[in-house]
Amino acid sequence: MKAELLVDSRCLLGEGPVWDEREGTLWWVDIDGKRLHRYHMAEGQHEQAALPAKVGSFALREKGGLITAGEHGWALCDEDGSNWTPLADPEKDCPRHRFNDGKCDAKGRFYAGTYSLDNKPEASLYVMHPDLTWHKLLDGGIVCSNGLAWSDDGKTLYYIDSPTKRIDRFTADPVSGRLSGRRTVIEIDEPGVVPDGMTIDEEGMLWVAEWGGWKVSRWNPHTGQRLMIIEVPAQHVTSCAFGGAQMDELFITTASIGLSEEDRLMQPHAGGVFHVHAGIKGRRSYRFAG
């Protein structure tokens, strides 16, 4: 199965796709380009807005606007990136760290992890609660916190720290959000390929974007078996999310950063957003309850 170009957004580091089922729009960010993107599916209209900082991830808010996690911690803003309101920066004393991938669980809590730009295992995973208090879930031992996905009952969290080249699972407490019982369920052994962002479908299977791998793979977390490959005409595949009217469309973000001129000729739409009708429905993107 092959993904096709949806939006030639030319992102340096496209990331964090979020489907808004209420408005029929797809959101994503260009981390290094400091841009917020939105695509209206029905009209085929692409909008973008400048952001004041690098944003690694974000979520739509129930109250309207966005919560973001980026190089200066968490912040709230309007849908056009304006009215930027900082909340907290738990790693303000670590200038070589920034927030990376993040996502809300079904309770409306926003989980986001950090990334050590020096590739040291000193990053962490945090959760921001709807009352705007936060706590640290995983203290250190992480290099590049990435994909997050929850089981349907909210009792299992699947998690990626990219350089480990594996997907781990935690037992998640649906009430407190705290994690325990970490173990590896999937290992990716392809040279030059690391897992990046991730989503989950209605059957509980994981869809993993593979940086350096030209693809998104569907994995069974119970057996560790790869079930399907979605080919993407861009080498650096960063993340994916389900959406569309029937929730069976997979949206895929990519990056162009670090590509040589020769690479760019071979993949002229790198940094764009691609899509494919996956033949199975996925889980929606949850909103931040704060």
GROMACS .gro file of C-alpha atoms in nm:
model
  290
    1MET     CA    1   0.000   0.000   0.000
    2LYS     CA    2   0.132   0.344  -0.093
    3ALA     CA    3   0.059   0.683   0.059
    4GLU     CA    4  -0.012   0.981  -0.166
    5LEU     CA    5   0.066   1.348  -0.122
    6LEU     CA    6  -0.210   1.548   0.047
    7VAL     CA    7  -0.037   1.881   0.123
    8ASP     CA    8   0.298   1.991  -0.017
    9SER     CA    9   0.373   2.182   0.302
   10ARG     CA   10   0.754   2.174   0.260
   11CYS     CA   11   0.819   2.140   0.633
   12LEU     CA   12   1.169   2.113   0.768
   13LEU     CA   13   1.047   1.884   1.045
   14GLY     CA   14   0.677   1.813   1.008
   15GLU     CA   15   0.534   1.648   1.319
   16GLY     CA   16   0.240   1.588   1.551
   17PRO     CA   17  -0.063   1.542   1.321
   18VAL     CA   18  -0.394   1.595   1.502
   19TRP     CA   19  -0.734   1.536   1.345
   20ASP     CA   20  -1.016   1.769   1.448
   21GLU     CA   21  -1.332   1.564   1.393
   22ARG     CA   22  -1.556   1.861   1.481
   23GLU     CA   23  -1.423   2.085   1.205
   24GLY     CA   24  -1.296   1.825   0.958
   25THR     CA   25  -0.945   1.968   0.967
   26LEU     CA   26  -0.596   1.828   1.005
   27TRP     CA   27  -0.338   2.008   1.218
   28TRP     CA   28   0.039   1.962   1.240
   29VAL     CA   29   0.354   2.157   1.323
   30ASP     CA   30   0.687   2.224   1.156
   31ILE     CA   31   0.915   2.210   1.459
   32ASP     CA   32   1.226   2.366   1.308
   33GLY     CA   33   1.027   2.599   1.083
   34LYS     CA   34   0.828   2.729   1.385
   35ARG     CA   35   0.500   2.702   1.195
   36LEU     CA   36   0.154   2.575   1.282
   37HIS     CA   37  -0.032   2.418   0.990
   38ARG     CA   38  -0.401   2.347   0.934
   39TYR     CA   39  -0.568   2.182   0.635
   40HIS     CA   40  -0.944   2.201   0.574
   41MET     CA   41  -1.032   1.876   0.402
   42ALA     CA   42  -1.363   1.977   0.241
   43GLU     CA   43  -1.229   2.301   0.093
   44GLY     CA   44  -0.877   2.178   0.024
   45GLN     CA   45  -0.752   2.492   0.199
   46HIS     CA   46  -0.409   2.500   0.365
   47GLU     CA   47  -0.331   2.763   0.630
   48GLN     CA   48  -0.021   2.823   0.837
   49ALA     CA   49   0.082   3.058   1.115
   50ALA     CA   50   0.414   3.156   1.271
   51LEU     CA   51   0.493   3.037   1.623
   52PRO     CA   52   0.722   3.219   1.869
   53ALA     CA   53   0.920   2.904   1.951
   54LYS     CA   54   0.987   2.550   1.835
   55VAL     CA   55   0.683   2.341   1.925
   56GLY     CA   56   0.738   1.967   1.944
   57SER     CA   57   0.374   1.874   1.995
   58PHE     CA   58   0.032   2.016   2.079
   59ALA     CA   59  -0.328   1.920   2.146
   60LEU     CA   60  -0.659   2.089   2.083
   61ARG     CA   61  -0.833   2.216   2.398
   62GLU     CA   62  -1.193   2.153   2.497
   63LYS     CA   63  -1.213   2.525   2.581
   64GLY     CA   64  -1.079   2.625   2.242
   65GLY     CA   65  -0.725   2.699   2.129
   66LEU     CA   66  -0.423   2.476   2.184
   67ILE     CA   67  -0.186   2.351   2.449
   68THR     CA   68   0.170   2.323   2.320
   69ALA     CA   69   0.494   2.165   2.439
   70GLY     CA   70   0.819   2.297   2.299
   71GLU     CA   71   1.162   2.444   2.356
   72HIS     CA   72   1.040   2.670   2.637
   73GLY     CA   73   0.803   2.425   2.806
   74TRP     CA   74   0.424   2.423   2.796
   75ALA     CA   75   0.213   2.710   2.672
   76LEU     CA   76  -0.143   2.791   2.570
   77CYS     CA   77  -0.229   2.979   2.252
   78ASP     CA   78  -0.514   3.056   2.016
   79GLU     CA   79  -0.574   2.852   1.703
   80ASP     CA   80  -0.374   3.100   1.495
   81GLY     CA   81  -0.075   3.079   1.730
   82SER     CA   82  -0.148   3.416   1.892
   83ASN     CA   83  -0.200   3.501   2.261
   84TRP     CA   84   0.092   3.285   2.364
   85THR     CA   85   0.065   3.211   2.739
   86PRO     CA   86   0.354   3.018   2.902
   87LEU     CA   87   0.252   2.765   3.168
   88ALA     CA   88   0.562   2.587   3.298
   89ASP     CA   89   0.909   2.483   3.185
   90PRO     CA   90   1.025   2.186   3.393
   91GLU     CA   91   1.360   2.167   3.211
   92LYS     CA   92   1.444   2.537   3.196
   93ASP     CA   93   1.784   2.459   3.347
   94CYS     CA   94   1.860   2.219   3.059
   95PRO     CA   95   1.912   2.447   2.755
   96ARG     CA   96   2.002   2.148   2.537
   97HIS     CA   97   1.664   1.987   2.599
   98ARG     CA   98   1.328   2.061   2.439
   99PHE     CA   99   0.986   1.901   2.449
  100ASN     CA  100   0.920   1.660   2.164
  101ASP     CA  101   0.624   1.432   2.095
  102GLY     CA  102   0.310   1.462   2.305
  103LYS     CA  103  -0.052   1.351   2.311
  104CYS     CA  104  -0.363   1.353   2.530
  105ASP     CA  105  -0.514   1.045   2.690
  106ALA     CA  106  -0.889   0.980   2.716
  107LYS     CA  107  -0.899   1.171   3.046
  108GLY     CA  108  -0.778   1.486   2.872
  109ARG     CA  109  -0.430   1.485   3.027
  110PHE     CA  110  -0.145   1.600   2.802
  111TYR     CA  111   0.160   1.373   2.808
  112ALA     CA  112   0.482   1.506   2.656
  113GLY     CA  113   0.844   1.397   2.669
  114THR     CA  114   1.170   1.578   2.615
  115TYR     CA  115   1.462   1.531   2.377
  116SER     CA  116   1.831   1.568   2.459
  117LEU     CA  117   1.991   1.751   2.166
  118ASP     CA  118   2.324   1.606   2.282
  119ASN     CA  119   2.182   1.252   2.259
  120LYS     CA  120   2.239   1.189   2.629
  121PRO     CA  121   1.997   0.969   2.830
  122GLU     CA  122   1.888   1.263   3.044
  123ALA     CA  123   1.543   1.346   2.904
  124SER     CA  124   1.212   1.272   3.077
  125LEU     CA  125   0.839   1.216   3.029
  126TYR     CA  126   0.580   1.447   3.190
  127VAL     CA  127   0.205   1.487   3.218
  128MET     CA  128   0.011   1.814   3.235
  129HIS     CA  129  -0.323   1.776   3.413
  130PRO     CA  130  -0.641   1.967   3.324
  131ASP     CA  131  -0.599   2.184   3.635
  132LEU     CA  132  -0.260   2.292   3.490
  133THR     CA  133  -0.056   2.107   3.751
  134TRP     CA  134   0.205   1.866   3.623
  135HIS     CA  135   0.436   1.589   3.734
  136LYS     CA  136   0.723   1.384   3.599
  137LEU     CA  137   0.638   1.027   3.496
  138LEU     CA  138   0.980   0.901   3.383
  139ASP     CA  139   1.283   1.070   3.536
  140GLY     CA  140   1.582   1.055   3.301
  141GLY     CA  141   1.706   0.755   3.107
  142ILE     CA  142   1.546   0.889   2.788
  143VAL     CA  143   1.726   1.034   2.486
  144CYS     CA  144   1.444   1.126   2.245
  145SER     CA  145   1.092   1.080   2.379
  146ASN     CA  146   0.859   1.009   2.091
  147GLY     CA  147   0.544   0.812   2.002
  148LEU     CA  148   0.260   0.758   2.251
  149ALA     CA  149  -0.054   0.545   2.219
  150TRP     CA  150  -0.304   0.407   2.470
  151SER     CA  151  -0.508   0.089   2.467
  152ASP     CA  152  -0.885   0.131   2.446
  153ASP     CA  153  -0.932   0.083   2.821
  154GLY     CA  154  -0.654   0.329   2.902
  155LYS     CA  155  -0.467   0.072   3.109
  156THR     CA  156  -0.174   0.028   2.869
  157LEU     CA  157   0.054   0.299   2.731
  158TYR     CA  158   0.279   0.219   2.436
  159TYR     CA  159   0.589   0.437   2.426
  160ILE     CA  160   0.889   0.509   2.203
  161ASP     CA  161   1.232   0.643   2.297
  162SER     CA  162   1.363   0.657   1.940
  163PRO     CA  163   1.733   0.559   1.980
  164THR     CA  164   1.636   0.237   2.159
  165LYS     CA  165   1.473   0.121   1.831
  166ARG     CA  166   1.195  -0.043   2.027
  167ILE     CA  167   0.838   0.006   2.146
  168ASP     CA  168   0.777  -0.045   2.515
  169ARG     CA  169   0.454  -0.085   2.707
  170PHE     CA  170   0.361   0.039   3.051
  171THR     CA  171   0.075  -0.041   3.282
  172ALA     CA  172  -0.106   0.292   3.310
  173ASP     CA  173  -0.325   0.391   3.603
  174PRO     CA  174  -0.634   0.545   3.436
  175VAL     CA  175  -0.710   0.750   3.748
  176SER     CA  176  -0.369   0.897   3.836
  177GLY     CA  177  -0.200   0.860   3.497
  178ARG     CA  178   0.109   0.708   3.658
  179LEU     CA  179   0.309   0.433   3.486
  180SER     CA  180   0.465   0.105   3.596
  181GLY     CA  181   0.578  -0.235   3.466
  182ARG     CA  182   0.778  -0.128   3.161
  183ARG     CA  183   0.863  -0.400   2.909
  184THR     CA  184   0.957  -0.419   2.541
  185VAL     CA  185   0.696  -0.547   2.294
  186ILE     CA  186   0.846  -0.457   1.952
  187GLU     CA  187   1.205  -0.423   1.830
  188ILE     CA  188   1.306  -0.266   1.498
  189ASP     CA  189   1.634  -0.407   1.371
  190GLU     CA  190   1.667  -0.233   1.032
  191PRO     CA  191   1.994  -0.038   0.996
  192GLY     CA  192   1.944   0.338   0.977
  193VAL     CA  193   1.578   0.319   1.077
  194VAL     CA  194   1.433   0.438   1.408
  195PRO     CA  195   1.072   0.451   1.527
  196ASP     CA  196   0.930   0.801   1.559
  197GLY     CA  197   0.563   0.893   1.608
  198MET     CA  198   0.285   0.640   1.652
  199THR     CA  199  -0.092   0.590   1.662
  200ILE     CA  200  -0.329   0.301   1.733
  201ASP     CA  201  -0.629   0.153   1.550
  202GLU     CA  202  -0.959   0.011   1.673
  203GLU     CA  203  -0.810  -0.340   1.683
  204GLY     CA  204  -0.533  -0.227   1.917
  205MET     CA  205  -0.261  -0.250   1.652
  206LEU     CA  206   0.014   0.014   1.640
  207TRP     CA  207   0.100   0.226   1.336
  208VAL     CA  208   0.459   0.345   1.366
  209ALA     CA  209   0.632   0.612   1.156
  210GLU     CA  210   0.986   0.502   1.071
  211TRP     CA  211   1.247   0.779   1.042
  212GLY     CA  212   1.490   0.679   0.770
  213GLY     CA  213   1.264   0.397   0.660
  214TRP     CA  214   1.036   0.547   0.391
  215LYS     CA  215   0.732   0.392   0.558
  216VAL     CA  216   0.473   0.353   0.828
  217SER     CA  217   0.438  -0.001   0.963
  218ARG     CA  218   0.143  -0.164   1.135
  219TRP     CA  219   0.257  -0.380   1.428
  220ASN     CA  220   0.090  -0.628   1.659
  221PRO     CA  221   0.209  -0.533   2.011
  222HIS     CA  222   0.103  -0.871   2.148
  223THR     CA  223   0.321  -1.077   1.913
  224GLY     CA  224   0.581  -0.822   1.795
  225GLN     CA  225   0.488  -0.904   1.434
  226ARG     CA  226   0.483  -0.649   1.152
  227LEU     CA  227   0.145  -0.679   0.979
  228MET     CA  228   0.152  -0.417   0.705
  229ILE     CA  229   0.374  -0.156   0.540
  230ILE     CA  230   0.257   0.179   0.403
  231GLU     CA  231   0.518   0.308   0.159
  232VAL     CA  232   0.582   0.683   0.181
  233PRO     CA  233   0.776   0.877  -0.088
  234ALA     CA  234   0.988   1.050   0.176
  235GLN     CA  235   1.277   0.899   0.368
  236HIS     CA  236   1.214   1.064   0.703
  237VAL     CA  237   0.864   0.970   0.815
  238THR     CA  238   0.788   1.138   1.145
  239SER     CA  239   0.437   1.063   1.270
  240CYS     CA  240   0.085   0.957   1.178
  241ALA     CA  241  -0.274   0.997   1.294
  242PHE     CA  242  -0.612   0.863   1.189
  243GLY     CA  243  -0.889   1.091   1.073
  244GLY     CA  244  -1.130   1.161   0.792
  245ALA     CA  245  -1.508   1.128   0.787
  246GLN     CA  246  -1.495   0.755   0.864
  247MET     CA  247  -1.177   0.766   1.078
  248ASP     CA  248  -1.013   0.525   0.832
  249GLU     CA  249  -0.773   0.771   0.668
  250LEU     CA  250  -0.413   0.772   0.790
  251PHE     CA  251  -0.237   1.110   0.775
  252ILE     CA  252   0.143   1.099   0.769
  253THR     CA  253   0.391   1.379   0.838
  254THR     CA  254   0.747   1.387   0.704
  255ALA     CA  255   1.068   1.590   0.723
  256SER     CA  256   1.310   1.741   0.474
  257ILE     CA  257   1.576   1.847   0.723
  258GLY     CA  258   1.920   1.697   0.670
  259LEU     CA  259   1.857   1.587   0.312
  260SER     CA  260   2.123   1.646   0.049
  261GLU     CA  261   2.044   1.815  -0.281
  262GLU     CA  262   2.049   1.474  -0.446
  263ASP     CA  263   1.808   1.341  -0.184
  264ARG     CA  264   1.572   1.631  -0.243
  265LEU     CA  265   1.562   1.560  -0.616
  266MET     CA  266   1.464   1.200  -0.542
  267GLN     CA  267   1.195   1.301  -0.291
  268PRO     CA  268   1.068   1.645  -0.396
  269HIS     CA  269   0.772   1.636  -0.158
  270ALA     CA  270   0.969   1.549   0.155
  271GLY     CA  271   0.835   1.764   0.435
  272GLY     CA  272   0.482   1.724   0.303
  273VAL     CA  273   0.179   1.548   0.449
  274PHE     CA  274   0.071   1.222   0.290
  275HIS     CA  275  -0.241   1.012   0.333
  276VAL     CA  276  -0.381   0.667   0.262
  277HIS     CA  277  -0.713   0.493   0.317
  278ALA     CA  278  -0.596   0.226   0.555
  279GLY     CA  279  -0.895  -0.007   0.539
  280ILE     CA  280  -0.937   0.004   0.917
  281LYS     CA  281  -1.059   0.268   1.157
  282GLY     CA  282  -0.831   0.437   1.406
  283ARG     CA  283  -0.869   0.614   1.737
  284ARG     CA  284  -0.948   0.983   1.742
  285SER     CA  285  -0.719   1.252   1.880
  286TYR     CA  286  -0.825   1.340   2.236
  287ARG     CA  287  -0.853   1.701   2.351
  288PHE     CA  288  -0.688   1.862   2.651
  289ALA     CA  289  -0.952   1.903   2.920
  290GLY     CA  290  -0.793   2.215   3.071
   0.00000   0.00000   0.00000
